[in-house]
Amino acid sequence: QAVLESTRRQQHLQIARVLAEQAATTVTAQPAWIAHHYTEAGGVEQAIPYWQQAGQRAVNRSAHAEAIAHFAQALTLLRTLPLTPARARQELTLQCSLGVQLATRGSATPEVERTYARALELCQQVGNTQALFPVLYGLSRLYKKRGQLRRARDLGEQLLVLAQRQGNAALL
């Protein structure tokens, strides 16, 4: 904290670059370290994919609270970037990942509903039909758990139509 902020940012950037470029095992084992250093350096665009990797790594270890924190950090940084189609696609991926993890706390919470509602909005915005099924499924489960059975059924019917259109036996 005794170092000037500009110097500290440069040091964080240098550390992040070294970790990302010269230590392949660090990228695989500790992407949160790289994400942290890029974040502290002000390298938002570079930090987001590492936060996403850190979240996925936490998911793989069933560390749900940690995954939620990493995905949320990536989303917070993403919101500082200009609105572009690429940003919307990246946000959709993060919202879907976050929704699944938030559901581990309770699939009928307002937080889960907000996350999936935003993901649904993004699916429609970017025209992503691949992500639409899990988003609708998450919302359907939420409404079923809340006892809002008409809404859950309506979403279930949409899910059935999607699965039939795709001809996907697993989804059916």
mmCIF file of C-alpha atoms in Angstrom:
data_model
loop_
_atom_site.group_PDB
_atom_site.id
_atom_site.type_symbol
_atom_site.label_atom_id
_atom_site.label_comp_id
_atom_site.label_asym_id
_atom_site.label_seq_id
_atom_site.Cartn_x
_atom_site.Cartn_y
_atom_site.Cartn_z
ATOM 1 C CA GLN A 1 0.000 0.000 0.000
ATOM 2 C CA ALA A 2 3.009 2.279 0.309
ATOM 3 C CA VAL A 3 3.658 2.061 -3.429
ATOM 4 C CA LEU A 4 2.073 4.585 -5.767
ATOM 5 C CA GLU A 5 -1.101 3.262 -7.393
ATOM 6 C CA SER A 6 0.328 3.574 -10.899
ATOM 7 C CA THR A 7 3.415 1.617 -9.884
ATOM 8 C CA ARG A 8 1.307 -0.988 -8.107
ATOM 9 C CA ARG A 9 -0.866 -1.430 -11.235
ATOM 10 C CA GLN A 10 2.266 -1.919 -13.360
ATOM 11 C CA GLN A 11 3.565 -4.517 -10.915
ATOM 12 C CA HIS A 12 0.247 -6.401 -10.979
ATOM 13 C CA LEU A 13 0.249 -6.312 -14.771
ATOM 14 C CA GLN A 14 3.805 -7.632 -14.910
ATOM 15 C CA ILE A 15 2.984 -10.441 -12.455
ATOM 16 C CA ALA A 16 -0.147 -11.392 -14.414
ATOM 17 C CA ARG A 17 1.748 -11.507 -17.693
ATOM 18 C CA VAL A 18 4.531 -13.630 -16.261
ATOM 19 C CA LEU A 19 2.067 -16.040 -14.670
ATOM 20 C CA ALA A 20 -0.027 -16.271 -17.845
ATOM 21 C CA GLU A 21 2.826 -16.536 -20.329
ATOM 22 C CA GLN A 22 5.574 -18.373 -18.533
ATOM 23 C CA ALA A 23 3.825 -20.610 -16.066
ATOM 24 C CA ALA A 24 1.370 -22.840 -17.918
ATOM 25 C CA THR A 25 0.741 -24.852 -14.775
ATOM 26 C CA THR A 26 -0.393 -21.686 -12.982
ATOM 27 C CA VAL A 27 -2.964 -21.003 -15.694
ATOM 28 C CA THR A 28 -4.382 -24.483 -15.212
ATOM 29 C CA ALA A 29 -4.029 -24.746 -11.440
ATOM 30 C CA GLN A 30 -4.596 -21.176 -10.244
ATOM 31 C CA PRO A 31 -6.409 -19.004 -12.805
ATOM 32 C CA ALA A 32 -7.804 -16.883 -9.946
ATOM 33 C CA TRP A 33 -4.282 -15.607 -9.222
ATOM 34 C CA ILE A 34 -3.885 -14.390 -12.770
ATOM 35 C CA ALA A 35 -7.412 -12.950 -12.743
ATOM 36 C CA HIS A 36 -6.693 -11.101 -9.502
ATOM 37 C CA HIS A 37 -3.503 -9.543 -10.830
ATOM 38 C CA TYR A 38 -5.120 -8.484 -14.122
ATOM 39 C CA THR A 39 -8.038 -7.014 -12.162
ATOM 40 C CA GLU A 40 -5.722 -5.065 -9.884
ATOM 41 C CA ALA A 41 -3.781 -3.864 -12.919
ATOM 42 C CA GLY A 42 -6.972 -2.576 -14.528
ATOM 43 C CA GLY A 43 -6.804 -5.216 -17.285
ATOM 44 C CA VAL A 44 -10.516 -5.963 -17.265
ATOM 45 C CA GLU A 45 -10.656 -7.691 -20.654
ATOM 46 C CA GLN A 46 -7.728 -9.921 -19.762
ATOM 47 C CA ALA A 47 -9.089 -10.719 -16.278
ATOM 48 C CA ILE A 48 -12.585 -11.875 -17.261
ATOM 49 C CA PRO A 49 -11.612 -15.155 -18.996
ATOM 50 C CA TYR A 50 -9.396 -16.064 -16.045
ATOM 51 C CA TRP A 51 -12.232 -15.398 -13.570
ATOM 52 C CA GLN A 52 -14.410 -17.600 -15.758
ATOM 53 C CA GLN A 53 -11.757 -20.359 -15.764
ATOM 54 C CA ALA A 54 -11.409 -20.028 -11.998
ATOM 55 C CA GLY A 55 -15.172 -20.397 -11.644
ATOM 56 C CA GLN A 56 -15.218 -23.488 -13.833
ATOM 57 C CA ARG A 57 -12.325 -24.965 -11.908
ATOM 58 C CA ALA A 58 -14.247 -24.378 -8.667
ATOM 59 C CA VAL A 59 -17.313 -26.064 -10.219
ATOM 60 C CA ASN A 60 -15.179 -29.094 -11.052
ATOM 61 C CA ARG A 61 -14.187 -29.298 -7.377
ATOM 62 C CA SER A 62 -17.813 -28.774 -6.212
ATOM 63 C CA ALA A 63 -16.698 -25.546 -4.530
ATOM 64 C CA HIS A 64 -19.988 -23.802 -5.267
ATOM 65 C CA ALA A 65 -19.500 -20.686 -3.119
ATOM 66 C CA GLU A 66 -16.101 -20.117 -4.691
ATOM 67 C CA ALA A 67 -17.505 -20.641 -8.195
ATOM 68 C CA ILE A 68 -20.286 -18.135 -7.498
ATOM 69 C CA ALA A 69 -17.729 -15.566 -6.325
ATOM 70 C CA HIS A 70 -15.560 -16.037 -9.422
ATOM 71 C CA PHE A 71 -18.459 -15.879 -11.896
ATOM 72 C CA ALA A 72 -19.877 -12.835 -10.095
ATOM 73 C CA GLN A 73 -16.492 -11.091 -10.268
ATOM 74 C CA ALA A 74 -16.298 -11.785 -14.011
ATOM 75 C CA LEU A 75 -19.805 -10.353 -14.484
ATOM 76 C CA THR A 76 -18.972 -7.263 -12.444
ATOM 77 C CA LEU A 77 -15.958 -6.587 -14.644
ATOM 78 C CA LEU A 78 -17.870 -7.406 -17.822
ATOM 79 C CA ARG A 79 -20.453 -4.721 -17.022
ATOM 80 C CA THR A 80 -17.716 -2.086 -17.278
ATOM 81 C CA LEU A 81 -17.128 -2.934 -20.949
ATOM 82 C CA PRO A 82 -19.061 -1.383 -23.847
ATOM 83 C CA LEU A 83 -22.206 -3.155 -24.994
ATOM 84 C CA THR A 84 -21.299 -5.329 -27.967
ATOM 85 C CA PRO A 85 -22.577 -8.649 -29.316
ATOM 86 C CA ALA A 86 -19.384 -10.336 -28.067
ATOM 87 C CA ARG A 87 -19.954 -8.962 -24.575
ATOM 88 C CA ALA A 88 -23.567 -10.188 -24.633
ATOM 89 C CA ARG A 89 -22.437 -13.695 -25.636
ATOM 90 C CA GLN A 90 -19.824 -13.733 -22.903
ATOM 91 C CA GLU A 91 -22.346 -12.477 -20.353
ATOM 92 C CA LEU A 92 -24.783 -15.202 -21.407
ATOM 93 C CA THR A 93 -22.183 -17.881 -20.752
ATOM 94 C CA LEU A 94 -21.389 -16.395 -17.350
ATOM 95 C CA GLN A 95 -25.056 -15.960 -16.378
ATOM 96 C CA CYS A 96 -25.783 -19.595 -17.272
ATOM 97 C CA SER A 97 -22.807 -20.803 -15.248
ATOM 98 C CA LEU A 98 -23.777 -18.585 -12.322
ATOM 99 C CA GLY A 99 -27.414 -19.704 -12.419
ATOM 100 C CA VAL A 100 -26.497 -23.361 -12.031
ATOM 101 C CA GLN A 101 -24.249 -22.565 -9.083
ATOM 102 C CA LEU A 102 -26.745 -20.261 -7.390
ATOM 103 C CA ALA A 103 -29.315 -23.041 -7.587
ATOM 104 C CA THR A 104 -27.144 -25.029 -5.172
ATOM 105 C CA ARG A 105 -28.225 -22.502 -2.517
ATOM 106 C CA GLY A 106 -31.869 -23.030 -3.415
ATOM 107 C CA SER A 107 -33.344 -23.157 -6.888
ATOM 108 C CA ALA A 108 -36.340 -20.936 -6.073
ATOM 109 C CA THR A 109 -34.505 -17.855 -4.815
ATOM 110 C CA PRO A 110 -34.967 -14.383 -6.319
ATOM 111 C CA GLU A 111 -31.258 -14.370 -7.153
ATOM 112 C CA VAL A 112 -31.646 -17.467 -9.335
ATOM 113 C CA GLU A 113 -34.711 -15.968 -11.005
ATOM 114 C CA ARG A 114 -32.862 -12.711 -11.810
ATOM 115 C CA THR A 115 -29.900 -14.629 -13.189
ATOM 116 C CA TYR A 116 -31.964 -16.865 -15.455
ATOM 117 C CA ALA A 117 -34.244 -13.998 -16.498
ATOM 118 C CA ARG A 118 -31.183 -12.038 -17.610
ATOM 119 C CA ALA A 119 -29.837 -15.121 -19.388
ATOM 120 C CA LEU A 120 -33.157 -15.520 -21.204
ATOM 121 C CA GLU A 121 -33.025 -11.882 -22.273
ATOM 122 C CA LEU A 122 -29.494 -12.420 -23.578
ATOM 123 C CA CYS A 123 -30.510 -15.624 -25.431
ATOM 124 C CA GLN A 124 -33.141 -13.632 -27.264
ATOM 125 C CA GLN A 125 -30.763 -10.737 -27.864
ATOM 126 C CA VAL A 126 -27.958 -12.813 -29.375
ATOM 127 C CA GLY A 127 -30.145 -15.528 -30.873
ATOM 128 C CA ASN A 128 -28.458 -18.341 -28.962
ATOM 129 C CA THR A 129 -30.725 -21.378 -29.081
ATOM 130 C CA GLN A 130 -28.090 -23.687 -27.540
ATOM 131 C CA ALA A 131 -28.248 -21.859 -24.217
ATOM 132 C CA LEU A 132 -32.023 -21.464 -24.358
ATOM 133 C CA PHE A 133 -32.822 -24.995 -23.177
ATOM 134 C CA PRO A 134 -30.840 -24.870 -19.896
ATOM 135 C CA VAL A 135 -32.106 -21.344 -19.196
ATOM 136 C CA LEU A 136 -35.745 -22.312 -19.694
ATOM 137 C CA TYR A 137 -35.172 -25.483 -17.681
ATOM 138 C CA GLY A 138 -33.710 -23.454 -14.785
ATOM 139 C CA LEU A 139 -36.699 -21.096 -14.826
ATOM 140 C CA SER A 140 -39.115 -24.021 -15.069
ATOM 141 C CA ARG A 141 -37.590 -25.657 -11.978
ATOM 142 C CA LEU A 142 -37.722 -22.360 -10.128
ATOM 143 C CA TYR A 143 -41.425 -21.847 -10.807
ATOM 144 C CA LYS A 144 -42.229 -25.477 -10.022
ATOM 145 C CA LYS A 145 -40.505 -25.207 -6.636
ATOM 146 C CA ARG A 146 -42.402 -21.986 -5.917
ATOM 147 C CA GLY A 147 -45.678 -23.664 -6.737
ATOM 148 C CA GLN A 148 -46.237 -21.461 -9.794
ATOM 149 C CA LEU A 149 -47.269 -24.493 -11.754
ATOM 150 C CA ARG A 150 -48.902 -22.741 -14.710
ATOM 151 C CA ARG A 151 -45.687 -20.838 -15.456
ATOM 152 C CA ALA A 152 -43.630 -23.992 -14.963
ATOM 153 C CA ARG A 153 -45.910 -25.916 -17.337
ATOM 154 C CA ASP A 154 -45.736 -23.171 -19.978
ATOM 155 C CA LEU A 155 -41.948 -23.285 -19.837
ATOM 156 C CA GLY A 156 -42.053 -27.085 -19.913
ATOM 157 C CA GLU A 157 -44.070 -26.921 -23.111
ATOM 158 C CA GLN A 158 -41.491 -24.561 -24.623
ATOM 159 C CA LEU A 159 -38.775 -27.012 -23.584
ATOM 160 C CA LEU A 160 -40.601 -29.862 -25.282
ATOM 161 C CA VAL A 161 -40.960 -27.882 -28.529
ATOM 162 C CA LEU A 162 -37.251 -26.969 -28.447
ATOM 163 C CA ALA A 163 -36.209 -30.574 -27.849
ATOM 164 C CA GLN A 164 -38.458 -31.805 -30.654
ATOM 165 C CA ARG A 165 -37.116 -29.172 -33.080
ATOM 166 C CA GLN A 166 -33.559 -30.168 -32.271
ATOM 167 C CA GLY A 167 -34.385 -33.860 -32.495
ATOM 168 C CA ASN A 168 -32.279 -34.360 -29.393
ATOM 169 C CA ALA A 169 -33.217 -37.568 -27.573
ATOM 170 C CA ALA A 170 -31.387 -36.547 -24.392
ATOM 171 C CA LEU A 171 -33.343 -33.292 -24.174
ATOM 172 C CA LEU A 172 -36.605 -35.087 -24.911
#
